[in-house]
Tab-separated table of C-alpha atoms and ligand atoms in Angstrom:
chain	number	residue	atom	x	y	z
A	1	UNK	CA	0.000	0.000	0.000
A	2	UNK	CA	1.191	3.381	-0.777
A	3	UNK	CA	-0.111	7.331	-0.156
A	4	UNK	CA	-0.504	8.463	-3.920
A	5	UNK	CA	-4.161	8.277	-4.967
A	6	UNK	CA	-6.383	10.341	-7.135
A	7	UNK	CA	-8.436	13.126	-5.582
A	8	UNK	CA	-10.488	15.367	-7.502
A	9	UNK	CA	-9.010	14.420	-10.322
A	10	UNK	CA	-5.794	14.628	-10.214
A	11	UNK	CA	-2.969	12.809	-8.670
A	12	UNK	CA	-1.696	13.702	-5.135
A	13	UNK	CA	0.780	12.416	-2.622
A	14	UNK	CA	-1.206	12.267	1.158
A	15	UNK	CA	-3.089	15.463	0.675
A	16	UNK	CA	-0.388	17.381	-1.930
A	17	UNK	CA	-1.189	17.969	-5.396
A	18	UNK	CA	1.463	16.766	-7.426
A	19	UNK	CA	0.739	19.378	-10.187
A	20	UNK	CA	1.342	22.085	-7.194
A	21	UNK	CA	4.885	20.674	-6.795
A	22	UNK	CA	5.873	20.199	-10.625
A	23	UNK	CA	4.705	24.105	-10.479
A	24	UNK	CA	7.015	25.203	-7.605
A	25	UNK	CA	10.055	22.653	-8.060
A	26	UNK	CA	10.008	22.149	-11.531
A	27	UNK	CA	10.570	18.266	-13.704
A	28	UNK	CA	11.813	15.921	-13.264
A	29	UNK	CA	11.301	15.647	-9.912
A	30	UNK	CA	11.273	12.762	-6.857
A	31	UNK	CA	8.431	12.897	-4.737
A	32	UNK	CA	8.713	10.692	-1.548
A	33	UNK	CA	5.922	9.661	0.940
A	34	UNK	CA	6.425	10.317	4.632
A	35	UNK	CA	3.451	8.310	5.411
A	36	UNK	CA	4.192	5.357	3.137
A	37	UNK	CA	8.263	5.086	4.432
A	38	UNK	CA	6.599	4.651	7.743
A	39	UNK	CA	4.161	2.202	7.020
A	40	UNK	CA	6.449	-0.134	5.372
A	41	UNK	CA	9.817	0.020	7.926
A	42	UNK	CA	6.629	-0.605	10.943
A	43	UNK	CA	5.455	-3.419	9.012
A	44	UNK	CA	8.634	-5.179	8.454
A	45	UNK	CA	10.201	-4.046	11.878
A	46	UNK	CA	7.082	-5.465	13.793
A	47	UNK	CA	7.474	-8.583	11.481
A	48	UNK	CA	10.598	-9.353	12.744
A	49	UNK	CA	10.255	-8.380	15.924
A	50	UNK	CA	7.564	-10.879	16.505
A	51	UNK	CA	9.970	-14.125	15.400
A	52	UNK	CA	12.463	-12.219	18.339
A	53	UNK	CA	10.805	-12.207	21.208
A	54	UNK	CA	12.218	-10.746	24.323
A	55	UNK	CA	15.105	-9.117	21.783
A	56	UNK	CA	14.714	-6.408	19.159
A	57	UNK	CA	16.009	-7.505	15.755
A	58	UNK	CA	18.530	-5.146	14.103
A	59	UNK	CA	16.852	-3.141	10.818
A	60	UNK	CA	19.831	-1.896	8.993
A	61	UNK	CA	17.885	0.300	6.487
A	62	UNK	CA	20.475	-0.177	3.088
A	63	UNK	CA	20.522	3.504	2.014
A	64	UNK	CA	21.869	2.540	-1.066
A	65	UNK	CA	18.264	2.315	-2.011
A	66	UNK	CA	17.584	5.963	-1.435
A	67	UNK	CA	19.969	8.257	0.892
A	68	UNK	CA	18.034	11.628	0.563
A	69	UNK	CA	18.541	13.197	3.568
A	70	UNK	CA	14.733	13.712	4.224
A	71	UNK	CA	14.433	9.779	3.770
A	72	UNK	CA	16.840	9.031	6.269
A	73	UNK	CA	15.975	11.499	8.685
A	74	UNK	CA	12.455	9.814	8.648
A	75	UNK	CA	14.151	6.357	9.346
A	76	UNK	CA	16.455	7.542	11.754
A	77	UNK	CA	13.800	8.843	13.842
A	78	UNK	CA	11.674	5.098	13.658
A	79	UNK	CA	14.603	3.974	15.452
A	80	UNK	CA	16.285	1.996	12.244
A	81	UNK	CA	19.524	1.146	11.760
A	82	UNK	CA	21.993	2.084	8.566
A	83	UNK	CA	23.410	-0.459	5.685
A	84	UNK	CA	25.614	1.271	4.764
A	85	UNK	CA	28.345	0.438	1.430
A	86	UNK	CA	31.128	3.704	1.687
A	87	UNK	CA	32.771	6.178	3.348
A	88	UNK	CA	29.929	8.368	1.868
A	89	UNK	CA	26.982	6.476	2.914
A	90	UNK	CA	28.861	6.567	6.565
A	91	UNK	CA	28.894	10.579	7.016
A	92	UNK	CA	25.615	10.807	5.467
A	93	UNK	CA	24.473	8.453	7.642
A	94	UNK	CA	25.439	9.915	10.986
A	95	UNK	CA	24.501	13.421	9.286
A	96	UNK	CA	20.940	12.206	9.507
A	97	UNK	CA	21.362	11.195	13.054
A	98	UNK	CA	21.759	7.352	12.769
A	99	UNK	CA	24.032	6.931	15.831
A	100	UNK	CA	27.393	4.850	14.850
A	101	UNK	CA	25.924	2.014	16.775
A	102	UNK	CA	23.049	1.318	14.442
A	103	UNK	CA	25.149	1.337	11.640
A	104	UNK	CA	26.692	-1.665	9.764
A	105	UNK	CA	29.550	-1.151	6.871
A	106	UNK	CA	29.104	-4.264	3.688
A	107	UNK	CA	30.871	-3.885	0.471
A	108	UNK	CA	33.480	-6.011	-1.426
A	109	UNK	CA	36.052	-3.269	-1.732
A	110	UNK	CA	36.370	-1.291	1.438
A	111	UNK	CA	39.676	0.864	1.526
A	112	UNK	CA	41.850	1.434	4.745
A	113	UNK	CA	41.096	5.091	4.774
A	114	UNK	CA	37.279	4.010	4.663
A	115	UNK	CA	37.877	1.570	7.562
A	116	UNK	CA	39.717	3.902	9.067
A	117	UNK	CA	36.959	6.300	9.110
A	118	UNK	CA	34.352	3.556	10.168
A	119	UNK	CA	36.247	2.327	13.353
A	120	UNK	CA	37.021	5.733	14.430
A	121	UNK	CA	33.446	6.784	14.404
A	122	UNK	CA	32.468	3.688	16.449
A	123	UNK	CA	30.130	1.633	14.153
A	124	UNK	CA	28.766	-1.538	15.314
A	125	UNK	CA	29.590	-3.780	12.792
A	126	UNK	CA	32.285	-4.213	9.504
A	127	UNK	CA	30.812	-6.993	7.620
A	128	UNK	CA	33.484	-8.697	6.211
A	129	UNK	CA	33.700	-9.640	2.604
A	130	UNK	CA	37.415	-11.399	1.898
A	131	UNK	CA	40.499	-12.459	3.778
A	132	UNK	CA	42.761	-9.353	2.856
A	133	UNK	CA	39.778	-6.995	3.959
A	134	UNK	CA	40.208	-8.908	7.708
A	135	UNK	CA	43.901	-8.243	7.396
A	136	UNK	CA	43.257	-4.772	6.509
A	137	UNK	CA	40.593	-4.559	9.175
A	138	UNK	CA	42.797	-6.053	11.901
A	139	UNK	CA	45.251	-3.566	10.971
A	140	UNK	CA	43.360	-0.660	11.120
A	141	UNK	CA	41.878	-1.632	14.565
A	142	UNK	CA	45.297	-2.718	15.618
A	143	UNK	CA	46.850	0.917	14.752
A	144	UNK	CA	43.774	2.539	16.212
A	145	UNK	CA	43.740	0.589	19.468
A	146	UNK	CA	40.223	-0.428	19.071
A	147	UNK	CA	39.096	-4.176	18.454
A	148	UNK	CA	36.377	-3.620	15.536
A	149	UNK	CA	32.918	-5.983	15.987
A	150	UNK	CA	32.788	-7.479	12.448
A	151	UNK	CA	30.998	-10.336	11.369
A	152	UNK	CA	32.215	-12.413	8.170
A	153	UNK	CA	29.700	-12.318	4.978
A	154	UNK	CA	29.706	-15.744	3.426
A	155	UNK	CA	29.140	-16.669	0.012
A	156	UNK	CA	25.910	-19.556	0.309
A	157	UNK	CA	26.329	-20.304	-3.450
A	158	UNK	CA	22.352	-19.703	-3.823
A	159	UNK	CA	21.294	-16.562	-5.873
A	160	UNK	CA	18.542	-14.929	-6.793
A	161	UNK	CA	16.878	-11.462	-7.899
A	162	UNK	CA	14.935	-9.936	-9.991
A	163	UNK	CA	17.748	-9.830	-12.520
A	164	UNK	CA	20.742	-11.494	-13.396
A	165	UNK	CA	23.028	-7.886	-12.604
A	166	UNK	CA	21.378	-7.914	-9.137
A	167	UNK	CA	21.848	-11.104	-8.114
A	168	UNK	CA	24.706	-11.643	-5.363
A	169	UNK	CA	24.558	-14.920	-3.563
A	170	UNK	CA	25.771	-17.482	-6.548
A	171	UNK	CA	29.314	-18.463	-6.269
A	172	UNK	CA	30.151	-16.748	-9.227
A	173	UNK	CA	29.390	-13.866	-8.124
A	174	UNK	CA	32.074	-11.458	-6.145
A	175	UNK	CA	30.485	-11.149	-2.595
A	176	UNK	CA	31.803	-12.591	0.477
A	177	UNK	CA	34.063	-15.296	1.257
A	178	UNK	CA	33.170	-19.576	0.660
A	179	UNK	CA	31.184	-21.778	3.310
A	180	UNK	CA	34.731	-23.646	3.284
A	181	UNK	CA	36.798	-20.565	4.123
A	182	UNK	CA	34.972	-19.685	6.538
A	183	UNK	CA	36.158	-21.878	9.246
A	184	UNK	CA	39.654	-21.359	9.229
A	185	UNK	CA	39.044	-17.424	8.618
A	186	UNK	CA	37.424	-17.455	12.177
A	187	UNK	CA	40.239	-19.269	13.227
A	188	UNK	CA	42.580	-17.218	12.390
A	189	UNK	CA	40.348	-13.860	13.253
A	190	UNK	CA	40.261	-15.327	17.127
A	191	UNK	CA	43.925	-14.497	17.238
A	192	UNK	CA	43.963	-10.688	15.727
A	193	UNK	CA	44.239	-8.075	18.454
A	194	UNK	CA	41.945	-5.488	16.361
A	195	UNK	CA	38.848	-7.459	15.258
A	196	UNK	CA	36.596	-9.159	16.749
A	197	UNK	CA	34.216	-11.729	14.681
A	198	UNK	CA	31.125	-12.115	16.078
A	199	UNK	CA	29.218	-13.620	13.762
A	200	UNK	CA	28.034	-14.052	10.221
A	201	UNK	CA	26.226	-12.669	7.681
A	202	UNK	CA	24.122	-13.270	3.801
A	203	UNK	CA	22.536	-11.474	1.268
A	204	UNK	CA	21.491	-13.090	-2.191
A	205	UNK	CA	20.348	-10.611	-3.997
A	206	UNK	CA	17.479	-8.049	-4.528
A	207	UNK	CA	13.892	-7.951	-5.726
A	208	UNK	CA	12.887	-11.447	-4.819
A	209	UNK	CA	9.369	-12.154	-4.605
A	210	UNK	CA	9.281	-15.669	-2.861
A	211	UNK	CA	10.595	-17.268	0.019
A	212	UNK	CA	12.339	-20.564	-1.456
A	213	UNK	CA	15.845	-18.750	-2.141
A	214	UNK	CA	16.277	-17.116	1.071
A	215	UNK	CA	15.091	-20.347	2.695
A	216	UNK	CA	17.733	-22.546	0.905
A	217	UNK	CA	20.766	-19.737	2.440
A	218	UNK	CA	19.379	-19.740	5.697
A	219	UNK	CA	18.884	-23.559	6.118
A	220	UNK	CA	22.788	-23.413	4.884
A	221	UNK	CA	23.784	-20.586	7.502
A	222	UNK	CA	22.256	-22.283	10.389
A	223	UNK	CA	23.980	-25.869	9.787
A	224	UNK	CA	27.305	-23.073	9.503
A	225	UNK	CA	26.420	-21.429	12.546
A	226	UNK	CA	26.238	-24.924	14.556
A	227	UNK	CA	29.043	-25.883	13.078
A	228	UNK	CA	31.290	-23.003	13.907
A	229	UNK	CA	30.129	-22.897	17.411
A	230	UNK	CA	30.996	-26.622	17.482
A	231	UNK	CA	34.871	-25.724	16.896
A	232	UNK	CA	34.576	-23.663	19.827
A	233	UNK	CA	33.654	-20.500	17.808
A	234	UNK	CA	31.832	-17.582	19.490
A	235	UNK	CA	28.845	-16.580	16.902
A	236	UNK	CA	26.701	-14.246	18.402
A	237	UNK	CA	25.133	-12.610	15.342
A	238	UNK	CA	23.573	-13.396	12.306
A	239	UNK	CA	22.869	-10.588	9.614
A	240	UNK	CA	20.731	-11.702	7.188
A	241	UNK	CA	20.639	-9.048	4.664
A	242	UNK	CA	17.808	-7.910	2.235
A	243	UNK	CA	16.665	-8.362	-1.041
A	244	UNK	CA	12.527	-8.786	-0.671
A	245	UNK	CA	11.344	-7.821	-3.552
A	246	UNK	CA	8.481	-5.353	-4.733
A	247	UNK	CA	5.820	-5.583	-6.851
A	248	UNK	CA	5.979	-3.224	-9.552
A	249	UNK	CA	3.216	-4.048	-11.701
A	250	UNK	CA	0.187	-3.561	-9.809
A	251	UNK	CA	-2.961	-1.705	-11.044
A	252	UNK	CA	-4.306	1.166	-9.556
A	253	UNK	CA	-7.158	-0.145	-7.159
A	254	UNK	CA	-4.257	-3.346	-5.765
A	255	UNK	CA	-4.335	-3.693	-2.166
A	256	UNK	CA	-1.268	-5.726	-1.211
A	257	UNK	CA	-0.859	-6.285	2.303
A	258	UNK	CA	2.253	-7.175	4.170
A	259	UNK	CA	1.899	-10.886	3.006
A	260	UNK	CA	5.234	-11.378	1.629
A	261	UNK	CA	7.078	-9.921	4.477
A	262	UNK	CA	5.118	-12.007	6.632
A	263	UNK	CA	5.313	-15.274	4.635
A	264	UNK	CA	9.561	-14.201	5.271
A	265	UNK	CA	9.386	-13.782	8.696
A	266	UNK	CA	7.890	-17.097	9.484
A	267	UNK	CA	10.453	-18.739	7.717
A	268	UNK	CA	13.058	-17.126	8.783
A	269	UNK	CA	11.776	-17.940	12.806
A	270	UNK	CA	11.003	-21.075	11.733
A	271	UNK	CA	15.070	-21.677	10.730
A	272	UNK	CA	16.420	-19.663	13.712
A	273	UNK	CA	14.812	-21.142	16.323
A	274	UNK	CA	16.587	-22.005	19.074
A	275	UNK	CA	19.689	-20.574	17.592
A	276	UNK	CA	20.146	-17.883	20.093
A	277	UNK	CA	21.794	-15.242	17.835
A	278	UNK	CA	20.672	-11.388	17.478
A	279	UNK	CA	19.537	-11.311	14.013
A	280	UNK	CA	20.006	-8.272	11.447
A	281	UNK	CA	18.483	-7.551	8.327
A	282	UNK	CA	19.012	-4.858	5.483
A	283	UNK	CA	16.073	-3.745	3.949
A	284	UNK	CA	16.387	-1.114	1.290
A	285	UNK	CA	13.476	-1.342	-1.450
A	286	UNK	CA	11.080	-2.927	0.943
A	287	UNK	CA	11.137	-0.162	2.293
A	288	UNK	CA	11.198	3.027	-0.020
A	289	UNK	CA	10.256	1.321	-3.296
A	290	UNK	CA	6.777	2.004	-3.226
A	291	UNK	CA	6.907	5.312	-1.179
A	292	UNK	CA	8.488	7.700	-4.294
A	293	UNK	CA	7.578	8.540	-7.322
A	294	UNK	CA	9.354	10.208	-10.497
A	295	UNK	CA	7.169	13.232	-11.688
A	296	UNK	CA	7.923	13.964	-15.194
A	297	UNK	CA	6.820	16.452	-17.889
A	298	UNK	CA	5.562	15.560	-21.431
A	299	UNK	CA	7.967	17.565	-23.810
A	300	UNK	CA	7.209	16.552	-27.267
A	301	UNK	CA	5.066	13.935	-29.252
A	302	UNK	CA	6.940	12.391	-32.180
A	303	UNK	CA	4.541	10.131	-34.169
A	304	UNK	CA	6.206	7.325	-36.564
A	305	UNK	CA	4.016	5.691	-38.898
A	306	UNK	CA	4.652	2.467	-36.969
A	307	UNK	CA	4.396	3.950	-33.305
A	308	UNK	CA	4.488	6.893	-31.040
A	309	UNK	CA	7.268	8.564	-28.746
A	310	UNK	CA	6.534	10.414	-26.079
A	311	UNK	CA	9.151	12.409	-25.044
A	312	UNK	CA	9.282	13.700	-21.860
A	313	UNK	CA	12.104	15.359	-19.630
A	314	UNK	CA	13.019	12.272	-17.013
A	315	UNK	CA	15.584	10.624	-18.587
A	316	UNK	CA	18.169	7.438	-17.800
A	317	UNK	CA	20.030	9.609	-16.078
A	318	UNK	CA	17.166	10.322	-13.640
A	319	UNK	CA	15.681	6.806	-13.343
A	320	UNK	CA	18.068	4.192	-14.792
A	321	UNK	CA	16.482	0.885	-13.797
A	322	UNK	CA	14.391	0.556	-17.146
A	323	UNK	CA	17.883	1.211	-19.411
A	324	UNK	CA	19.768	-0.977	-17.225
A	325	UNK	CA	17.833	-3.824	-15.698
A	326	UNK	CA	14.311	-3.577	-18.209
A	327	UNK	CA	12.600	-2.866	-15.336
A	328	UNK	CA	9.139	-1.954	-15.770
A	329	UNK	CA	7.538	1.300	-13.884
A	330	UNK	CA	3.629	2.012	-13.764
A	331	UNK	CA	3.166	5.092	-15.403
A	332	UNK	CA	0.052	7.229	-14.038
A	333	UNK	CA	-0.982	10.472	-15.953
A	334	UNK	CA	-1.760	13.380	-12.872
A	335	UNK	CA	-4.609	14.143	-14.070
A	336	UNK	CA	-6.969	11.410	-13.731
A	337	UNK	CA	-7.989	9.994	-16.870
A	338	UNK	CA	-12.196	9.923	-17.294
A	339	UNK	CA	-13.665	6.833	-17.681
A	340	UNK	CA	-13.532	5.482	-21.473
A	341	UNK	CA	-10.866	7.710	-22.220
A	342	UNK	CA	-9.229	6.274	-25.329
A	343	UNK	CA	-5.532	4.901	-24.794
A	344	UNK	CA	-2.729	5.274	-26.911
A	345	UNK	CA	0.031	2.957	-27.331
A	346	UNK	CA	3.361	5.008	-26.783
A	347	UNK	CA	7.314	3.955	-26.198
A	348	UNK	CA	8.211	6.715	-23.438
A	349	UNK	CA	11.329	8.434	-23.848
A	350	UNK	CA	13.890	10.716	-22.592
A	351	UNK	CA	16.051	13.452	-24.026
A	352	UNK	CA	19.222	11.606	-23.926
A	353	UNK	CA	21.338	10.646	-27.331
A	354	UNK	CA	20.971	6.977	-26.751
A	355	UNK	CA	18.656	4.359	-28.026
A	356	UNK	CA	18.589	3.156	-24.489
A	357	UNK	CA	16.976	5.786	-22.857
A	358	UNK	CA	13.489	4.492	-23.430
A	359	UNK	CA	11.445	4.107	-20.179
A	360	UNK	CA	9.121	1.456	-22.301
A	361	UNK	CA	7.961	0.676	-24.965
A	362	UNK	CA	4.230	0.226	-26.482
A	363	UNK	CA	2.906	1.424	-23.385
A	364	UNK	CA	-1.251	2.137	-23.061
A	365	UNK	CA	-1.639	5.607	-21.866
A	366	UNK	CA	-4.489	8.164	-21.894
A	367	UNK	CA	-4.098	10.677	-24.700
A	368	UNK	CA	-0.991	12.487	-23.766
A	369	UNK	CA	0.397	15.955	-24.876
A	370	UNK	CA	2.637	18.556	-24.215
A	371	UNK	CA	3.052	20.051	-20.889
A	372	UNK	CA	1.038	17.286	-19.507
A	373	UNK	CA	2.030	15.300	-16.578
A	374	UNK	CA	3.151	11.666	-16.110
A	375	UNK	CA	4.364	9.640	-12.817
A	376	UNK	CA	7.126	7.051	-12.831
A	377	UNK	CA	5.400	4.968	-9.659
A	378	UNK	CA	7.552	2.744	-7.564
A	379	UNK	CA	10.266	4.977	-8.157
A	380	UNK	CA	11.363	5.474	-4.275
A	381	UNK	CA	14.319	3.180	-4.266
A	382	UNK	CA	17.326	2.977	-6.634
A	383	UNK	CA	15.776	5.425	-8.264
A	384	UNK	CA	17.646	8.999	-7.447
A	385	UNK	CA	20.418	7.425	-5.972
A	386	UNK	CA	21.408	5.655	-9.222
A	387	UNK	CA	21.293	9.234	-11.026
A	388	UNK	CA	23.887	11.103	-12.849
A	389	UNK	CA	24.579	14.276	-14.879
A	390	UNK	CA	25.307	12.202	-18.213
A	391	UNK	CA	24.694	14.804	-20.684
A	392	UNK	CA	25.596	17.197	-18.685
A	393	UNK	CA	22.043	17.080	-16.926
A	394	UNK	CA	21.227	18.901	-13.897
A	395	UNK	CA	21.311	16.312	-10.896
A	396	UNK	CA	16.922	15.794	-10.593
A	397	UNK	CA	15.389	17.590	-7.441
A	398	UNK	CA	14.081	15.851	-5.045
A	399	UNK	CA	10.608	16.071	-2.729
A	400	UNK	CA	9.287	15.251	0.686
A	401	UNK	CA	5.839	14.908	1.413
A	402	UNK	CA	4.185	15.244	5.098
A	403	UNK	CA	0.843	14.717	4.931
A	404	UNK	CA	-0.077	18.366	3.625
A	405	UNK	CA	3.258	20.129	3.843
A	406	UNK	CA	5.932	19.161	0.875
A	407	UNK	CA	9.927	20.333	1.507
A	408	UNK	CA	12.319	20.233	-1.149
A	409	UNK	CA	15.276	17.632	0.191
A	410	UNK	CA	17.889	18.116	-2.099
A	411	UNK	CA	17.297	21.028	-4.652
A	412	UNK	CA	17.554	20.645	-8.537
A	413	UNK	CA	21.705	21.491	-9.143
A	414	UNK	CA	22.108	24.344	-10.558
A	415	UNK	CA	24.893	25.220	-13.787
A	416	UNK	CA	27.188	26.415	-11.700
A	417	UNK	CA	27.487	23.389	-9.530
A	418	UNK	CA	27.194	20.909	-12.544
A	419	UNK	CA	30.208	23.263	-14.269
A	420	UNK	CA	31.882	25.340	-11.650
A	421	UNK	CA	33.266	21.848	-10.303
A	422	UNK	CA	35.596	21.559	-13.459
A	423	UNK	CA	39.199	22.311	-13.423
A	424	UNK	CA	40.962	23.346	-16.434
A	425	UNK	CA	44.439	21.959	-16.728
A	426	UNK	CA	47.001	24.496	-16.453
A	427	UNK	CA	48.519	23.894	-20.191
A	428	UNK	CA	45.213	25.289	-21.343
A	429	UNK	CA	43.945	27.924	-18.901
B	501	LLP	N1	22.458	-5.608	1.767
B	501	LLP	C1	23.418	-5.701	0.833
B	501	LLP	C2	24.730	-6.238	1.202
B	501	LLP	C3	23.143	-5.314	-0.496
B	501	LLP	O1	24.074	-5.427	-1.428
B	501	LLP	C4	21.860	-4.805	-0.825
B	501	LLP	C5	21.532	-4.374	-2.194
B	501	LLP	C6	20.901	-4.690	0.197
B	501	LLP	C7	21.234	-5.116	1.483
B	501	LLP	C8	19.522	-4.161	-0.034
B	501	LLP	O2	18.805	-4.949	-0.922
B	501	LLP	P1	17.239	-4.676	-1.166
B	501	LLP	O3	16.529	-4.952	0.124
B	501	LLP	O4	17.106	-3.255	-1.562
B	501	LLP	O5	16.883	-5.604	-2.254
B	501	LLP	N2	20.078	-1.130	-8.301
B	501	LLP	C9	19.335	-2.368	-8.301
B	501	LLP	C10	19.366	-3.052	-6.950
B	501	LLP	C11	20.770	-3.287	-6.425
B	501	LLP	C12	20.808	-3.930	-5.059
B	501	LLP	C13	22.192	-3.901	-4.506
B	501	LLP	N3	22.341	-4.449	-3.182
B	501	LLP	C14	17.910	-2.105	-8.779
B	501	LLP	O6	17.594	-0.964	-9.125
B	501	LLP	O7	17.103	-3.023	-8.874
């Protein structure tokens, strides 16, 4: 379920007019729900709170997802924790008020300087990807006089997603170390003066919309956690990432409940029982998929005798998840299309000098023309934070909505900032 619903006929996010913020901001623009971020980190926190009782479970919101300051302010504030991938994600994260102690660092290629940075703010947990990075970490801690809390991500050779680019659990691809190295890493971890392993972690990828994956790497995890602890191994934690999936194409009058999230959390208390370990999880689209959208303008119409474009002025470099993955988007029109309006077929397109930047193709729409406005839906994660200024594009502006009050969270860049940046080399100044 999420807050953007016609009302008197036209499209609005809670009770703001989405025409009233293309008019003040400008397009393209984000537009995030307050209301519908809550809703969906309550549902899955209480969800997983329920298969822990008597402990809370760690939600490590991945910001990855979306890391608009507005966004994570709102999180912070529900009490969530912070995935977090970079040196980057880390100050923004503690910008926005996530204490270090809620925050977790993944990522296959952490530098020192980065781990520098994370031990010396305190986080609670590096999650360890290879054997060099727990060198690296040791050494850090070591030089630092701190012993880090880090937990080793293994590899469960079980992927899945929503696309072959997004899936990360499959031995092939390059996250975290094997179920057979994992043994003798702890071994040698126990005697390394800065880190301190205290468990494990998984993730196998993003945008998966049934339990049977996740099931088969958590079955495997909890035969590795016995195991560990039977070599005398202290494993006190077990992350076990994100990668719930979405569903994108819904129509308009869908009511999905929280039955996925629910069908998850029975598994996954069904497979932990009796394991006694604080479990984490790292939710990103879950939770801000459905809560954004991507507000776009209708510049031209370019009819072919075969088909139509529609051009508008969102392109790849706003939303790249159709150019990158085919990912499909709902598209609503803000003003709300009468009943037997006729549709037109139309392959919706941005500015950009590449083929590629189509948003679809063939796509039934109500009658569209220029200056009228359309809505990427389930735009909220990966969405913005995936953006660039390829074509020398402005960076898109982005929105938060409060039930009736709207703030602008990151402003539309302006020239200056996209070219003011630049240095020229001194042979040509
Ligand atoms: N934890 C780790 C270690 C991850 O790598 C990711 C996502 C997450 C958590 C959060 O996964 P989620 O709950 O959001 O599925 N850009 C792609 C998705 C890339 C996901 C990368 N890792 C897309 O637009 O579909």
């Amino acid at each position: 379920m999420h807050h953007f619903a016609y009302r008197d006929g036209a499209l609005f996010a809670e009770d703001v007019d989405l025409r009233e913020i293309a008019e003040k901001v400008g397009t393209p623009v984000y537009v995030y729900s307050s209301a519908t971020i809550e809703r969906h980190y309550r549902l899955y926190e209480q969800a997983m709170a329920s298969i822990t009782p008597g402990r809370k479970p760690h939600v490590f919101y991945a910001m990855k997802a979306n890391s608009n300051l507005g966004v994570l302010k709102t999180l912070a504030a529900l009490g969530a924790g912070a995935d977090t991938v970079s040196e980057g994600e880390i100050r923004k994260a503690l910008a926005a008020g996530f204490p270090p102690e809620r925050i977790v660092f993944s990522g296959v290629g952490k530098s020192e300087g980065e781990l520098a940075f994370a031990v010396e703010a305190g986080i609670y947990q590096v999650n360890i990807e290879s054997e060099s990075e727990l060198d690296l970490l040791s050494r850090v801690g070591e030089r630092l006089g701190r012993r880090q809390e880090a937990v080793f991500r293994v590899n469960p050779d079980i992927g899945a997603g929503g696309h072959a680019k997004i899936t990360t659990g499959s031995s092939a691809n390059k996250f975290g170390v094997s179920f057979e190295d994992v043994h003798r890493l702890y071994a040698r971890a126990a005697n390394m003066a800065g880190v301190r392993i205290m468990g494990l972690a998984v993730h196998i990828g993003s945008q998966i919309r049934e339990t049977g994956a996740f099931e088969a790497a958590y079955a495997k995890m909890r035969d590795l956690v016995l195991a560990l602890r039977e070599e005398g191994h202290r494993v006190d934690r077990l992350d076990l990432g994100g990668g719930l999936g979405i569903p994108y194409e819904v129509p308009r009058d869908f009511d999905h409940g929280p039955g996925l999230i629910e069908a998850y959390a029975g598994m996954v208390g069904k497979l932990t029982a009796g394991l006694d370990v604080e479990l984490g999880f790292e939710p990103g689209r879950l939770i801000v998929g459905n809560a954004g959208i991507l507000l776009t303008r209708v510049l031209h119409l370019n009819p072919r005798p075969t088909k139509q474009f529609l051009v508008v002025d969102a392109a790849m470099n706003d939303l790249m998840r159709p150019a990158m993955y085919e990912a499909y988007h709902e598209i609503w029109p803000v003003a709300e299309p009468a009943p037997g309006t006729a549709a037109v077929a139309y392959d919706v397109v941005g500015p950009i000098c590449e083929s590629g930047d189509t948003f679809t193709t063939g796509r039934e729409l109500p009658q569209q023309k220029p200056g009228d406005l359309i809505a990427f839906m389930t735009a909220g994660a990966y969405g913005a934070s995936m953006s660039s200024t390829y074509n020398q594009r402005l960076l898109v502006a982005e929105v938060l909505v409060k039930g009736d009050q709207f703030a602008v969270t990151r402003p539309r860049q302006s020239y200056e900032e996209l070219i003011g940046t630049d240095r020229s080399p001194p042979w040509l100044s």
